[in-house]
Short mmCIF file of C-alpha atoms in Angstrom, two decimals:
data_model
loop_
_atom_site.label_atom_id
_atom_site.label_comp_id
_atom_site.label_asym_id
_atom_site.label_seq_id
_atom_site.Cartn_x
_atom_site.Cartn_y
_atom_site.Cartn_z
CA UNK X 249 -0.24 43.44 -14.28
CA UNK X 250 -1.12 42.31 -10.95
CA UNK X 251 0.39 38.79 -9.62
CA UNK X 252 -1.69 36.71 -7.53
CA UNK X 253 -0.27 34.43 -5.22
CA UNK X 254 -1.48 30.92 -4.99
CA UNK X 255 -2.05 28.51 -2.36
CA UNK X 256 1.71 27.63 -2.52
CA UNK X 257 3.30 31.28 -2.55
CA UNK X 258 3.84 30.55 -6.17
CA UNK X 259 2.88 33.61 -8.34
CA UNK X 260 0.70 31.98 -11.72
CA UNK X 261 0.97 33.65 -14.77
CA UNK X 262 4.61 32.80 -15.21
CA UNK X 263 5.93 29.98 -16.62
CA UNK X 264 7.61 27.51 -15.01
CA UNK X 265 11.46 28.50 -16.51
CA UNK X 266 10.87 31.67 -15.03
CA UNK X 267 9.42 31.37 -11.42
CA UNK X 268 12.30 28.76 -9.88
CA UNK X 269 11.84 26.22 -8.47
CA UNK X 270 8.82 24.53 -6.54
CA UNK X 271 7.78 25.06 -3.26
CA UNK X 272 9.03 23.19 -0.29
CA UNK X 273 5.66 21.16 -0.01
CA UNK X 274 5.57 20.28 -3.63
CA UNK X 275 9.59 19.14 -3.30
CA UNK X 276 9.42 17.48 -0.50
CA UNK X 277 5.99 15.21 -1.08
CA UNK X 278 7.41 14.52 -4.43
CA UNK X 279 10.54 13.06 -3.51
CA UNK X 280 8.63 10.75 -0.93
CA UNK X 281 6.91 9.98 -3.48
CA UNK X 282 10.23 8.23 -5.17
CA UNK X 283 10.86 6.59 -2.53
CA UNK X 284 7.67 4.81 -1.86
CA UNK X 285 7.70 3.80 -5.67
CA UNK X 286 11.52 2.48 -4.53
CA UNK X 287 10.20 0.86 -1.67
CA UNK X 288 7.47 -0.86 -3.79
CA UNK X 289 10.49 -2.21 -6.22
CA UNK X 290 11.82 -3.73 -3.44
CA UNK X 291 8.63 -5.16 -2.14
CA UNK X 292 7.96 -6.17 -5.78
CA UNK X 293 11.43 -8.41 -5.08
CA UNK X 294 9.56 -10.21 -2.18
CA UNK X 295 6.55 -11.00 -3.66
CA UNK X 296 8.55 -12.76 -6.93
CA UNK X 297 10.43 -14.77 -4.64
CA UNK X 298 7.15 -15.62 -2.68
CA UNK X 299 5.92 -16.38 -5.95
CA UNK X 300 8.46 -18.44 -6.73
CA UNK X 301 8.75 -20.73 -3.73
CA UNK X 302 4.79 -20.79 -3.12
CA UNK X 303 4.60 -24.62 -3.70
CA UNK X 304 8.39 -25.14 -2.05
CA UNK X 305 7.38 -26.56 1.07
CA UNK X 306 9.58 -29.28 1.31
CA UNK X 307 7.36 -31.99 2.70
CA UNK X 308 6.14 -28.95 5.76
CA UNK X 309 3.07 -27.54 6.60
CA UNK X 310 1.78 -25.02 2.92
CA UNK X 311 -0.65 -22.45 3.30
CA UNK X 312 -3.84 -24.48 2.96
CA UNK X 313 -3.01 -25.85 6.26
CA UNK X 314 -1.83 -22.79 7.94
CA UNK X 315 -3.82 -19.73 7.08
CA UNK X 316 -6.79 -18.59 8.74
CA UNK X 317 -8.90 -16.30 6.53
CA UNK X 318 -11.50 -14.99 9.33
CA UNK X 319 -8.31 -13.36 11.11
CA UNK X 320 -7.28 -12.13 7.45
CA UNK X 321 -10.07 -10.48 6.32
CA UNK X 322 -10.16 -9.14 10.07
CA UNK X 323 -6.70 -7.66 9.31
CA UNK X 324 -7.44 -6.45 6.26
CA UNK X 325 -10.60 -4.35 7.57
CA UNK X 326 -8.40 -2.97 10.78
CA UNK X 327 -6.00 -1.27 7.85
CA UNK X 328 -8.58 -0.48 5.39
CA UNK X 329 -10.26 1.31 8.42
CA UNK X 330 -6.95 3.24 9.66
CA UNK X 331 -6.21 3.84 5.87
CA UNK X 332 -9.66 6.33 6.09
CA UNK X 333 -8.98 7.52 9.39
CA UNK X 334 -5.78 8.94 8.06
CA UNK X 335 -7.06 10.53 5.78
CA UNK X 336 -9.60 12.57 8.21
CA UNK X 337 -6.56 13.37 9.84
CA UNK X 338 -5.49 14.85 6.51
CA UNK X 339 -8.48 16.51 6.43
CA UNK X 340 -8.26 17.95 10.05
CA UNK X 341 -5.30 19.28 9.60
CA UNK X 342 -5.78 20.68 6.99
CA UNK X 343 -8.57 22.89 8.41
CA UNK X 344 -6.12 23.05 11.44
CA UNK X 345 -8.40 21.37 14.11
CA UNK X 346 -6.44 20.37 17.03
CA UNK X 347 -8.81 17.84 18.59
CA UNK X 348 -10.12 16.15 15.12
CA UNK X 349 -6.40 15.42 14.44
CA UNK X 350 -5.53 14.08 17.93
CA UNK X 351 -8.75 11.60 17.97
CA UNK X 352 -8.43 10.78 14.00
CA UNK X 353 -4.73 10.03 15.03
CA UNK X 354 -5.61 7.78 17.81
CA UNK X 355 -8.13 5.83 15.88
CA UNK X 356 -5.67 5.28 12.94
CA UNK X 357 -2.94 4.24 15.82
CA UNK X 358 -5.18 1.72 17.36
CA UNK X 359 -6.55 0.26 14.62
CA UNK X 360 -2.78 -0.16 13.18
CA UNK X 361 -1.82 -1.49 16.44
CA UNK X 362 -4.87 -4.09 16.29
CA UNK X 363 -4.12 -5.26 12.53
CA UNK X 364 -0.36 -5.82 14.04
CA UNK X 365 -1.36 -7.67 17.25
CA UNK X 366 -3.73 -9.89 14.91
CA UNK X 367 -0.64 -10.34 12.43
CA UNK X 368 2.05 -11.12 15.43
CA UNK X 369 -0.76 -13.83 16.92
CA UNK X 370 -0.84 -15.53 13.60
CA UNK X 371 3.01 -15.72 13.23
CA UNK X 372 3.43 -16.73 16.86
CA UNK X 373 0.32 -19.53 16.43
CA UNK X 374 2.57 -21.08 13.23
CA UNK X 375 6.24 -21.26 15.28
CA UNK X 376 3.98 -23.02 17.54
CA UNK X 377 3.41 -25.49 15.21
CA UNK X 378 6.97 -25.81 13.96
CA UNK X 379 6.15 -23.92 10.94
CA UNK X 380 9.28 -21.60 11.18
CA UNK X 381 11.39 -19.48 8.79
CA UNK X 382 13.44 -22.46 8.41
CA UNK X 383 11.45 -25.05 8.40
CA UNK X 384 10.96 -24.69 4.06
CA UNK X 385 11.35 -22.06 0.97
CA UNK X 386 7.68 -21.47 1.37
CA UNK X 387 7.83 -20.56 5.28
CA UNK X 388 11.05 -18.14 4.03
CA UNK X 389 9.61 -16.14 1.63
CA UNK X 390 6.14 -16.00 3.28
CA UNK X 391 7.48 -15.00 6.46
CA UNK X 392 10.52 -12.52 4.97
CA UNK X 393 7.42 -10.95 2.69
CA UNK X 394 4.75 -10.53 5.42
CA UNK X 395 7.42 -9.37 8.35
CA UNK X 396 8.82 -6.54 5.79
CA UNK X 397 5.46 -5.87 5.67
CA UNK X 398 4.80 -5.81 9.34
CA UNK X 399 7.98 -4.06 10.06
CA UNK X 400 6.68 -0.96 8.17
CA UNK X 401 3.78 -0.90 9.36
CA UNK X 402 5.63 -0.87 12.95
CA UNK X 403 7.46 2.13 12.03
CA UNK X 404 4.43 3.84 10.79
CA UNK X 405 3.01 3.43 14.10
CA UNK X 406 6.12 4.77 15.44
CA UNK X 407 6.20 7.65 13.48
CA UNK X 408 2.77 8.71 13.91
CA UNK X 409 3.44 9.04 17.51
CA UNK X 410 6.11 11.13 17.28
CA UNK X 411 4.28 13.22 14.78
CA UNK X 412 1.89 14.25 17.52
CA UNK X 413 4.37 14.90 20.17
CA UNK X 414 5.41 17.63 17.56
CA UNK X 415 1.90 18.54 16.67
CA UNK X 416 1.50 19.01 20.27
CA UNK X 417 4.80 20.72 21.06
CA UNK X 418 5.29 22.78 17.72
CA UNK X 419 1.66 23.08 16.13
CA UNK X 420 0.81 22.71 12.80
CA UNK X 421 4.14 24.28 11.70
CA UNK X 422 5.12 24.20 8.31
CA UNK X 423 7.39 21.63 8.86
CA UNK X 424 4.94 19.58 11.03
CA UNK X 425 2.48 19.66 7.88
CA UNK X 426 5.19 18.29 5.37
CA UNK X 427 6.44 15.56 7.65
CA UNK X 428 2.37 14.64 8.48
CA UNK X 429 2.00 14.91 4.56
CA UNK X 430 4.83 12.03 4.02
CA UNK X 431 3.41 10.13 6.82
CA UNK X 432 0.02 10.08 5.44
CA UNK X 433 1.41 8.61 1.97
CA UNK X 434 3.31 5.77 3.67
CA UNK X 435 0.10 4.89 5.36
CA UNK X 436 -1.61 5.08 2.13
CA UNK X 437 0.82 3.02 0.61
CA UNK X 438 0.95 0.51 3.24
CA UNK X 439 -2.39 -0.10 2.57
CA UNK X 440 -2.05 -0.64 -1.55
CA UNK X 441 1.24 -3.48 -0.46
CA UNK X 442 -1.78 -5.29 1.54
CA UNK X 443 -3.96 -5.32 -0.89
CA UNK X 444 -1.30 -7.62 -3.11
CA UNK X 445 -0.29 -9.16 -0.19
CA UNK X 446 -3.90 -11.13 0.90
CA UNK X 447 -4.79 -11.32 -2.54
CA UNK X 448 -1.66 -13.55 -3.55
CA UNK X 449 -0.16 -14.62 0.17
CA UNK X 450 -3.46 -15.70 1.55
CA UNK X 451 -6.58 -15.81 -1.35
CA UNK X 452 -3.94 -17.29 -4.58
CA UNK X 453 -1.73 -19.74 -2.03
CA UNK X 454 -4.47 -21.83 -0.90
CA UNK X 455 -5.78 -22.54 -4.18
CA UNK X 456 -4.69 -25.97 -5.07
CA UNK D 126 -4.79 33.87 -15.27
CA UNK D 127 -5.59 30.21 -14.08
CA UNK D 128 -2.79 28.39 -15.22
CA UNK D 129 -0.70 26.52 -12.49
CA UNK D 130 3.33 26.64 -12.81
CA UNK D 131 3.42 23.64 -11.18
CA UNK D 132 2.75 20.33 -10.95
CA UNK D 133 0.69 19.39 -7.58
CA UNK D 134 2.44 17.38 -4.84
CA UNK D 135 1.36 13.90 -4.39
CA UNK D 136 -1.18 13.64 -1.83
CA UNK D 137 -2.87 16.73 -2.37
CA UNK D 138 -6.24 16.90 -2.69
CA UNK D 139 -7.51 19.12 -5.89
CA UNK D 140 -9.77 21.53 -4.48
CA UNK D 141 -8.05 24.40 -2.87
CA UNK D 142 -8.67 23.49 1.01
CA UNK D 143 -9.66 27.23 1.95
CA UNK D 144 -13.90 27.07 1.98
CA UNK D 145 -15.57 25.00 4.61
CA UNK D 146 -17.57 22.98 1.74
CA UNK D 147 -14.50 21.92 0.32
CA UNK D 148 -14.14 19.80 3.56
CA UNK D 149 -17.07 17.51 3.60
CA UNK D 150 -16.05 16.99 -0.22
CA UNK D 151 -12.96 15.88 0.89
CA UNK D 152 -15.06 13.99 3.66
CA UNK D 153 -17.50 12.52 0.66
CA UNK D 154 -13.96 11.19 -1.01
CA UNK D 155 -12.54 9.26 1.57
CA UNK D 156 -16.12 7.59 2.02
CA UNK D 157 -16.37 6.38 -1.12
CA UNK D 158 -13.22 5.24 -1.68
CA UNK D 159 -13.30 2.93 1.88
CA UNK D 160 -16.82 1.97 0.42
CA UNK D 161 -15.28 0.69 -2.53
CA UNK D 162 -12.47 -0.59 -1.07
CA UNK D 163 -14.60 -2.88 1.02
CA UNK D 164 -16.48 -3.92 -1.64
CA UNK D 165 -14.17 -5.31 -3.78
CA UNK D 166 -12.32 -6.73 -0.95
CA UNK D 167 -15.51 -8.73 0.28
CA UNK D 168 -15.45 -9.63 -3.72
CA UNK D 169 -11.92 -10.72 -3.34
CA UNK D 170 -12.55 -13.21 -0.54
CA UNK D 171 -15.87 -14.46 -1.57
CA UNK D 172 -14.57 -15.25 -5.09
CA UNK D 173 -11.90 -17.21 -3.51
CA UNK D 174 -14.02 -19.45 -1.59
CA UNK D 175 -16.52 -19.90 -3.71
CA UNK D 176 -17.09 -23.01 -5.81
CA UNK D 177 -19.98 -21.00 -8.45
CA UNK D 178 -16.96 -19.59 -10.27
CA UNK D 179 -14.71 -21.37 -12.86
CA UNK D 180 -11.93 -22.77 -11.01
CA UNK D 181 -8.81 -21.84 -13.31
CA UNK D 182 -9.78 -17.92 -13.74
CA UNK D 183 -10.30 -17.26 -10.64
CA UNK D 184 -6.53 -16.42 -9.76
CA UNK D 185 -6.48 -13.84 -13.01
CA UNK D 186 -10.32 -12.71 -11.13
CA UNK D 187 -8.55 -12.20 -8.05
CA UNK D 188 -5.56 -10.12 -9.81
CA UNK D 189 -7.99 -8.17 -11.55
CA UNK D 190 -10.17 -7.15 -8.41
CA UNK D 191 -6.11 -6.13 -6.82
CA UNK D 192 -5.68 -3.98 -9.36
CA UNK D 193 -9.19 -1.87 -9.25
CA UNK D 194 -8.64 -2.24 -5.13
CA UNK D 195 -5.09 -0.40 -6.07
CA UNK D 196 -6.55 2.16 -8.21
CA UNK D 197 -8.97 3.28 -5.95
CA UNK D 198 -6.88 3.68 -3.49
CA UNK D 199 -4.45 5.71 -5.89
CA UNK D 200 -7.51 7.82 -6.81
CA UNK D 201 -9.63 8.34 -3.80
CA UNK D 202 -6.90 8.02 -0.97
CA UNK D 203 -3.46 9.28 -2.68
CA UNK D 204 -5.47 11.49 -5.02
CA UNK D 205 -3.71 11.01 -8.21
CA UNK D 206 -5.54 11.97 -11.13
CA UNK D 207 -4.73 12.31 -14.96
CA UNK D 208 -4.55 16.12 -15.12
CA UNK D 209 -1.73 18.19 -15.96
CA UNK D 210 -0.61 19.01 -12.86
CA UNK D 211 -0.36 15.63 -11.77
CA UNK D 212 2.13 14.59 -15.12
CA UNK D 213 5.29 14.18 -12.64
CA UNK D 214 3.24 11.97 -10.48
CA UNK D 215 2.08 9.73 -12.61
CA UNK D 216 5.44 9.60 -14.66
CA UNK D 217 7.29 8.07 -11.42
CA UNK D 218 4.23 5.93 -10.65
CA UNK D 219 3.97 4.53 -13.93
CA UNK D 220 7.58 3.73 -14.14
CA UNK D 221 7.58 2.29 -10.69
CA UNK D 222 5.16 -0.34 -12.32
CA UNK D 223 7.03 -1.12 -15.28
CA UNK D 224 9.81 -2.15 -12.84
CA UNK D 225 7.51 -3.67 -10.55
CA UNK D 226 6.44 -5.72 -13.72
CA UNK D 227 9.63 -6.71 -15.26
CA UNK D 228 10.93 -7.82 -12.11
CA UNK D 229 7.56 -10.19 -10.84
CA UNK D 230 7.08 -11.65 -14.21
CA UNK D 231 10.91 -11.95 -15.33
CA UNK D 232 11.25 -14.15 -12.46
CA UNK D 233 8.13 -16.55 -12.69
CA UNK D 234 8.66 -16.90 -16.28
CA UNK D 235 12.50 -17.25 -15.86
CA UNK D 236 12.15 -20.07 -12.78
CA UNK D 237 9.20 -21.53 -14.44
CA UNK D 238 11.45 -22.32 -17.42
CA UNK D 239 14.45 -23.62 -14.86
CA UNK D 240 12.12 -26.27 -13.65
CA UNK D 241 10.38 -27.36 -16.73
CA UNK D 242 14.12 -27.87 -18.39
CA UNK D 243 15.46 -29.89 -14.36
CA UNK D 244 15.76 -33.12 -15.03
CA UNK D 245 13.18 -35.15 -12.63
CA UNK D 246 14.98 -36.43 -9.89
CA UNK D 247 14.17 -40.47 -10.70
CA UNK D 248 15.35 -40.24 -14.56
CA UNK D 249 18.74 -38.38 -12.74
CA UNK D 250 19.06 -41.77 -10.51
CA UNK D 251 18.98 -43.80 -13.82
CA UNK D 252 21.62 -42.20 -15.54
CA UNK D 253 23.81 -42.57 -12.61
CA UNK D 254 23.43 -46.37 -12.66
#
C-alpha cells in the first residue's frame, strides 16, 4: 500500500489513533485559537459592564454629546481595510513572495496605525472637554472597553513589525509561518471585537 | 484514499495552496468578504441614523446586521466552515459564545432587575422622615 503524504507531512489513510499527534501548524494555530476565544470572554466582560453603565453618566457629558460618527465610520473602514490587506499577506506568503508580503504588510501597518491615530484624537478631543475616565460610570466603562481595544490593536502593530524583521532576517521559516499564522488571526479577530464595539459603543449609545 | 486524519488549523484556507489558480481564489475570497463587510457596515450606520425605520427595533436591527458582519468575517476572513475537518474549531468557537452569552445577558438581566427592585431615591427620603 503506498502512503501519500499530505500537505502537513501527515500520511492519510490512517486513522487518527494511529498516526500521533497533529502537526506543529495544526497545534499551534489551534491553541491560538483558545486563546482568542479567552480573550473574547474577557472582552465579553467589558462590553456587559459598558452595557450596564451606558446611561450612568452622572449628570456628565453621554455619548450623544460626545461621539462623532464621520471619524467612526472612518475608523471602522481603516480596519476593515487592514483586515483584507492581511489577508493578502496570508496569501503572499503563502505562495512565498517576498515583496507582496513586505508591501501587503506595510499597507495593513499603516492603515492600523491610521485607525489608532483617529482613535487616540478622539480620546484626547473628550479629556479636553473634561470628559475623563473619572468624570462618570459611563466615561469608565467606555473608555476601559475602547482602550483594551486600542491596546491590542497597539500590540498587533507591534508584532507585525517584528514579524518582518524575522521575515527579513530568517525567511519564511517554518517557524516564521506559524507565528505570521497567529498574527493574522489576532488581526482577524481584532476586527470581529470592532464590529460589536461601533455597533453598541457608538450606533446603540446614542439612541435615546 | 482522501480522508484527512486531521482536523484543519484555524485560519487555513481549504484549498490546498500548491496551484497558482488556487491563489486568485483565495484573492476572490477576501474580496467578497471586505465587499460584504462594507455593506452591511454602511447598513449598520445608515439604519442608525435614519428616521424611515421603526424606532424601537432598530437596536435588535443593528444586533442582527453585528452578527452577519461577524459571520462573514468568520467565514471569508478566518475561514471556518462546517466541514469535518473544521469540528474542533467550531467546538471552541461555539463554546466561546455560549460564555460570551451567559456572561453579557446574565448581567443586563441581573442589574436590570437590581434597579427595578432600588427604591427611588425621593420615596427613600420619606421613610427617613
Amino acid at each position: 500500500m503506498s502512503v501519500t503524504a499530505t500537505l502537513d507531512g501527515v500520511p492519510r489513510g490512517i486513522p487518527a489513533s494511529e498516526a500521533g499527534p497533529a502537526s506543529k501548524r495544526i497545534v499551534v494555530a489551534f491553541g491560538f485559537w483558545i486563546f482568542l476565544l479567552s480573550d473574547i470572554v474577557m472582552f465579553s466582560a467589558l462590553f456587559a459592564a459598558y452595557a450596564v453603565l451606558m446611561r450612568a453618566t452622572a449628570g456628565g457629558p453621554s455619548g450623544v454629546e460626545l461621539f462623532n460618527q464621520t471619524s467612526v465610520a472612518i475608523e471602522t473602514v481603516c480596519l476593515l481595510a487592514s483586515s483584507y490587506t492581511c489577508g493578502l499577506m496570508s496569501l503572499a506568503i503563502a505562495r512565498r513572495q517576498h515583496l507582496l508580503t513586505y508591501l501587503a504588510a506595510a499597507a495593513t501597518f499603516a492603515l492600523g496605525a491610521a485607525f489608532l491615530a483617529i482613535e487616540l484624537r478622539e480620546f484626547a478631543g473628550m479629556i479636553a472637554r473634561d470628559a475623563t475616565p473619572q468624570r462618570s460610570g459611563f466615561l469608565s466603562a467606555f473608555f476601559t472597553l475602547v482602550g483594551c481595544h486600542g491596546l491590542h490593536v497597539t500590540a498587533g502593530l507591534v508584532w507585525l513589525i517584528v514579524m518582518m524583521a524575522q521575515v527579513a532576517v530568517r525567511g519564511f521559516h517554518d517557524v516564521v509561518q506559524r507565528r505570521l499564522r497567529c498574527f493574522s488571526l489576532f488581526w482577524h479577530f481584532l476586527d470581529i471585537v470592532w464590529v460589536w464595539l461601533f455597533t453598541v459603543v457608538y450606533l446603540m449609545g446614542v439612541r435615546p | 484514499m482522501t480522508d484527512t486524519s486531521y482536523d484543519r488549523a484555524p485560519g487555513d484556507e481549504s484549498a490546498p495552496l500548491e496551484t497558482e489558480e488556487s491563489g486568485s481564489s483565495g484573492l476572490l475570497v477576501y474580496s467578497i468578504g471586505l465587499l460584504l463587510s462594507l455593506i452591511l457596515t454602511a447598513t449598520s450606520f445608515w439604519a442608525a441614523n435614519t428616521t424611515l425605520l421603526w424606532e424601537p427595533g432598530i437596536p435588535l436591527g443593528l444586533a442582527v446586521l453585528a452578527v452577519a458582519q461577524m459571520g462573514i468575517h468568520l467565514v471569508f476572513f478566518l475561514h471556518i466552515t462546517t466541514g469535518p475537518d473544521n469540528t474542533n474549531n467550531v467546538l471552541a468557537l461555539a463554546f466561546g459564545m455560549l460564555i460570551v452569552t451567559v456572561v453579557v445577558t446574565g448581567s443586563l438581566v441581573i442589574m436590570t432587575n437590581l434597579n427595578d427592585n432600588l427604591m427611588p431615591p425621593a420615596e427613600l427620603m420619606h421613610m427617613q422622615r
